[in-house]
Coordinates of C-alpha atoms in Angstrom, one line a residue:
M1 CA 25.1 -67.6 49.9
S2 CA 23.9 -64.3 49.1
S3 CA 21.3 -63.9 46.7
V4 CA 21.1 -62.6 43.4
G5 CA 18.8 -59.8 41.4
S6 CA 16.1 -60.4 39.1
T7 CA 18.3 -61.1 36.0
I8 CA 19.3 -64.7 35.5
D9 CA 20.5 -66.5 32.2
A10 CA 17.6 -68.1 30.8
G11 CA 20.0 -70.3 29.9
F12 CA 20.9 -71.5 33.1
V13 CA 17.1 -71.4 34.6
A14 CA 16.4 -74.0 32.0
R15 CA 19.3 -75.7 33.2
H16 CA 18.8 -75.3 36.7
A17 CA 15.0 -76.6 36.2
E18 CA 16.5 -80.1 34.7
L19 CA 18.5 -80.8 37.7
A20 CA 16.0 -80.2 39.6
R21 CA 13.3 -82.7 38.1
G22 CA 15.6 -85.2 39.7
Y23 CA 18.1 -87.7 38.4
G24 CA 18.0 -91.8 37.1
G25 CA 14.0 -93.7 36.8
G26 CA 15.2 -95.2 34.1
G27 CA 16.8 -99.3 34.5
D28 CA 19.7 -100.4 33.1
P29 CA 20.0 -101.5 29.4
E30 CA 20.3 -105.3 28.8
D31 CA 23.6 -104.9 27.2
P32 CA 26.1 -104.2 29.9
A33 CA 28.5 -101.9 27.7
L34 CA 25.7 -99.2 27.1
V35 CA 25.3 -98.9 31.4
Q36 CA 25.8 -94.9 31.5
A37 CA 28.0 -93.7 34.1
M38 CA 30.0 -89.9 34.9
Q39 CA 34.0 -90.5 35.0
M40 CA 35.8 -88.4 37.2
V41 CA 39.6 -87.7 37.4
L42 CA 41.2 -86.5 40.8
H43 CA 44.7 -85.6 40.2
I44 CA 46.9 -87.2 43.0
P45 CA 50.7 -86.9 42.5
K46 CA 53.0 -88.9 43.7
N47 CA 55.0 -86.0 45.5
D48 CA 52.9 -83.9 47.4
P49 CA 49.5 -85.3 47.3
P50 CA 46.4 -82.8 48.0
A51 CA 44.6 -82.8 50.9
R52 CA 41.5 -85.4 51.0
G53 CA 38.8 -82.2 52.3
A54 CA 40.2 -80.0 49.1
L55 CA 40.2 -82.9 46.6
L56 CA 36.3 -83.9 47.2
A57 CA 35.3 -80.3 47.5
A58 CA 37.3 -80.0 43.5
A59 CA 35.6 -83.3 42.6
A60 CA 31.9 -82.0 44.3
S61 CA 32.1 -78.7 42.7
A62 CA 33.5 -80.1 39.1
V63 CA 30.5 -82.7 39.2
V64 CA 27.6 -79.6 39.7
A65 CA 29.5 -77.1 37.3
L66 CA 29.1 -79.4 34.6
C67 CA 25.7 -80.7 35.2
L68 CA 25.0 -76.5 35.3
D69 CA 27.6 -76.1 32.1
E70 CA 25.7 -74.0 28.7
R71 CA 27.1 -76.8 26.5
V72 CA 25.0 -79.4 28.5
G73 CA 21.6 -77.3 28.1
P74 CA 18.8 -77.0 25.3
D75 CA 20.6 -77.5 22.1
G76 CA 24.2 -77.6 23.8
E77 CA 27.0 -80.0 22.3
W78 CA 26.6 -82.0 25.2
E79 CA 23.1 -81.9 25.8
E80 CA 21.8 -85.5 24.7
R81 CA 24.9 -87.3 26.4
Y82 CA 24.0 -85.4 29.8
L83 CA 20.5 -86.4 29.7
T84 CA 20.9 -90.0 28.6
W85 CA 22.7 -90.5 31.4
K86 CA 21.2 -88.3 34.2
R87 CA 17.6 -89.8 32.9
S88 CA 19.1 -93.8 33.4
R89 CA 20.0 -95.2 36.8
I90 CA 22.7 -92.7 37.5
R91 CA 26.7 -93.5 38.1
K92 CA 29.4 -91.7 38.9
V93 CA 33.0 -93.6 38.6
A94 CA 36.0 -92.0 40.2
R95 CA 39.4 -92.7 38.8
R96 CA 43.0 -91.2 40.0
A97 CA 45.6 -89.6 37.5
R98 CA 49.1 -87.7 37.7
G99 CA 51.6 -86.2 35.5
A100 CA 51.2 -86.6 31.6
Q101 CA 48.6 -88.5 32.7
W102 CA 46.4 -85.4 34.3
L103 CA 47.1 -83.5 31.4
A104 CA 45.7 -85.9 28.3
A105 CA 42.2 -86.3 30.8
Q106 CA 42.2 -82.3 29.7
E107 CA 42.1 -83.0 26.5
V108 CA 38.6 -85.0 27.4
D109 CA 35.5 -83.1 27.1
G110 CA 34.6 -82.1 30.8
V111 CA 34.8 -79.7 33.5
T112 CA 37.9 -79.1 35.2
V113 CA 38.0 -77.2 39.4
E114 CA 40.7 -76.2 41.3
F115 CA 40.9 -75.8 45.3
A116 CA 43.2 -75.4 47.7
G117 CA 45.7 -76.6 45.7
A118 CA 43.5 -80.0 44.3
Q119 CA 42.2 -80.6 41.3
A120 CA 39.2 -82.6 39.7
R121 CA 37.8 -82.7 36.1
A122 CA 33.8 -84.8 35.8
L123 CA 34.0 -85.8 32.3
V124 CA 31.2 -85.5 30.2
P125 CA 28.3 -88.8 31.0
G126 CA 28.5 -91.8 28.2
P127 CA 28.2 -95.2 28.5
V128 CA 31.3 -97.3 30.3
G129 CA 32.2 -99.9 27.1
E130 CA 32.6 -96.1 25.1
V131 CA 35.2 -94.6 27.7
D132 CA 37.8 -92.5 26.0
P133 CA 41.3 -94.8 25.8
R134 CA 42.9 -91.9 28.2
I135 CA 40.6 -92.8 30.4
R136 CA 40.0 -96.3 30.4
R137 CA 43.9 -97.0 31.5
L138 CA 43.7 -94.4 34.8
Q139 CA 43.0 -96.6 38.1
I140 CA 40.0 -96.5 39.9
S141 CA 41.2 -98.1 43.4
G142 CA 44.7 -97.7 45.1
T143 CA 45.3 -94.4 46.5
E144 CA 43.6 -93.0 50.0
L145 CA 44.5 -90.0 51.1
P146 CA 44.6 -89.1 55.0
A147 CA 41.6 -86.7 56.4
A148 CA 42.8 -83.3 58.1
E149 CA 42.5 -83.0 61.7
E150 CA 40.5 -80.0 61.4
I151 CA 38.3 -78.7 58.5
A152 CA 37.4 -75.2 58.6
V153 CA 33.9 -74.3 57.6
D154 CA 33.2 -71.9 56.0
P155 CA 29.5 -70.3 56.7
E156 CA 29.3 -68.3 53.4
Y157 CA 29.7 -71.7 51.1
P158 CA 27.8 -75.2 51.4
V159 CA 29.2 -77.8 53.3
L160 CA 29.4 -81.5 52.5
W161 CA 29.0 -84.0 55.1
V162 CA 30.6 -87.6 54.7
N163 CA 29.5 -90.2 56.9
A164 CA 32.5 -91.1 59.0
E165 CA 31.2 -94.1 59.6
L166 CA 31.0 -95.9 56.6
G167 CA 35.3 -95.4 55.7
M168 CA 35.0 -95.0 52.1
T169 CA 37.7 -94.5 49.9
V170 CA 38.7 -91.5 48.3
G171 CA 37.3 -93.0 45.1
K172 CA 34.0 -93.5 46.4
A173 CA 33.6 -90.6 48.7
A174 CA 34.4 -88.4 45.4
A175 CA 31.3 -89.8 43.4
Q176 CA 29.0 -89.8 46.4
V177 CA 29.9 -85.6 47.2
G178 CA 29.1 -85.1 43.3
H179 CA 25.8 -86.7 44.2
A180 CA 25.7 -84.3 47.1
S181 CA 26.4 -81.4 45.2
M182 CA 23.7 -82.2 42.1
L183 CA 21.2 -82.9 45.0
L184 CA 21.9 -79.7 46.5
A185 CA 22.4 -77.2 43.5
G186 CA 19.1 -78.6 42.1
A187 CA 16.9 -78.1 45.7
L188 CA 18.1 -75.1 45.9
P189 CA 15.7 -72.0 44.5
V190 CA 17.3 -70.8 41.0
G191 CA 18.7 -67.4 42.3
R192 CA 20.6 -68.7 45.1
A193 CA 22.1 -72.1 42.7
Y194 CA 22.7 -68.9 40.4
A195 CA 24.4 -67.2 43.0
W196 CA 26.7 -70.2 44.1
A197 CA 27.7 -70.3 40.2
A198 CA 28.9 -67.4 40.4
Q199 CA 31.0 -68.3 43.2
G200 CA 32.2 -71.3 41.3
F201 CA 30.6 -74.1 43.0
R202 CA 32.5 -73.4 46.4
C203 CA 32.2 -75.8 49.1
T204 CA 33.6 -77.6 51.7
V205 CA 33.5 -81.2 52.3
A206 CA 34.1 -82.7 56.0
E207 CA 33.7 -85.8 57.9
A208 CA 30.7 -86.3 60.5
D209 CA 30.9 -88.2 63.8
T210 CA 28.4 -90.2 65.5
A211 CA 26.7 -87.3 67.4
H212 CA 26.8 -84.9 64.2
W213 CA 25.6 -87.1 61.8
A214 CA 22.6 -87.6 64.0
E215 CA 21.9 -83.8 64.0
L216 CA 22.0 -83.8 60.1
Q217 CA 19.8 -86.6 59.7
R218 CA 17.4 -84.4 62.3
R219 CA 18.4 -81.7 59.3
V220 CA 17.2 -83.3 56.6
V221 CA 14.0 -84.5 58.3
E222 CA 13.6 -80.8 58.8
G223 CA 14.1 -80.0 55.4
G224 CA 17.4 -78.1 56.0
A225 CA 19.6 -80.6 54.2
V226 CA 19.5 -83.6 51.5
A227 CA 20.6 -86.9 51.8
V228 CA 22.7 -89.0 48.8
R229 CA 21.6 -92.4 49.5
D230 CA 23.8 -95.0 48.0
A231 CA 22.1 -97.2 45.4
G232 CA 25.0 -100.0 47.3
F233 CA 26.6 -101.0 43.7
T234 CA 30.4 -100.7 45.3
E235 CA 32.0 -100.5 49.2
V236 CA 28.7 -99.6 51.2
A237 CA 25.2 -101.5 51.6
P238 CA 22.1 -100.3 49.8
G239 CA 20.4 -97.5 51.0
S240 CA 23.2 -96.6 53.2
T241 CA 23.2 -92.6 53.4
T242 CA 26.8 -91.2 52.1
V243 CA 26.5 -87.5 52.4
I244 CA 24.3 -84.9 54.2
A245 CA 24.9 -81.4 52.4
V246 CA 23.3 -78.3 54.4
P247 CA 23.7 -75.3 51.6

């Protein structure tokens, strides 16, 4: 990822500063219906479904694109909804869609990213009790996608390494790489984040085996990568390291 010159949009600087502050910190509200979540929609057609890695890369890019979209920034139309979510106990929920369902999801506020034939949409967060009916009807679990035998890693773009030992479903992994793209963008200097934005937040998502995972963990300790540690709401034990993002 190359750096950019000194001219960076002031609005982007403000949005990046908010992302760099981190997220969470607030507890859950007493009313479960008011728990905040970002809904993610994964396009998985019945015929010719996308490759798992490409779909996860699209999901990761869509999440960070929404978090740095001008509409979540100061005085943006999505600002209040975004900040309410970001400053609470953060959650993401991945759902799958095809055909008319996918087309309907495009009508709900959010950002869609396409990568290598795969498509994913990150929606503006809100209370789980107020999910748009067009999204609420979409299934959360069910479809699985096979992992590619080998994924080419492009050194020009960040790589989000998924912990293969955890055996996460595609929906769970989508939420985790979404966390990772947010963390990575916030950890990058604003110039590098701006350059990444100019590249459409392109990234590679690949699985790391045990030996490679140990190496990645060392990079996290040395400050050369960022790690996602799951709260343990679904599938994995609390505190599990699910994804490590390398810029």
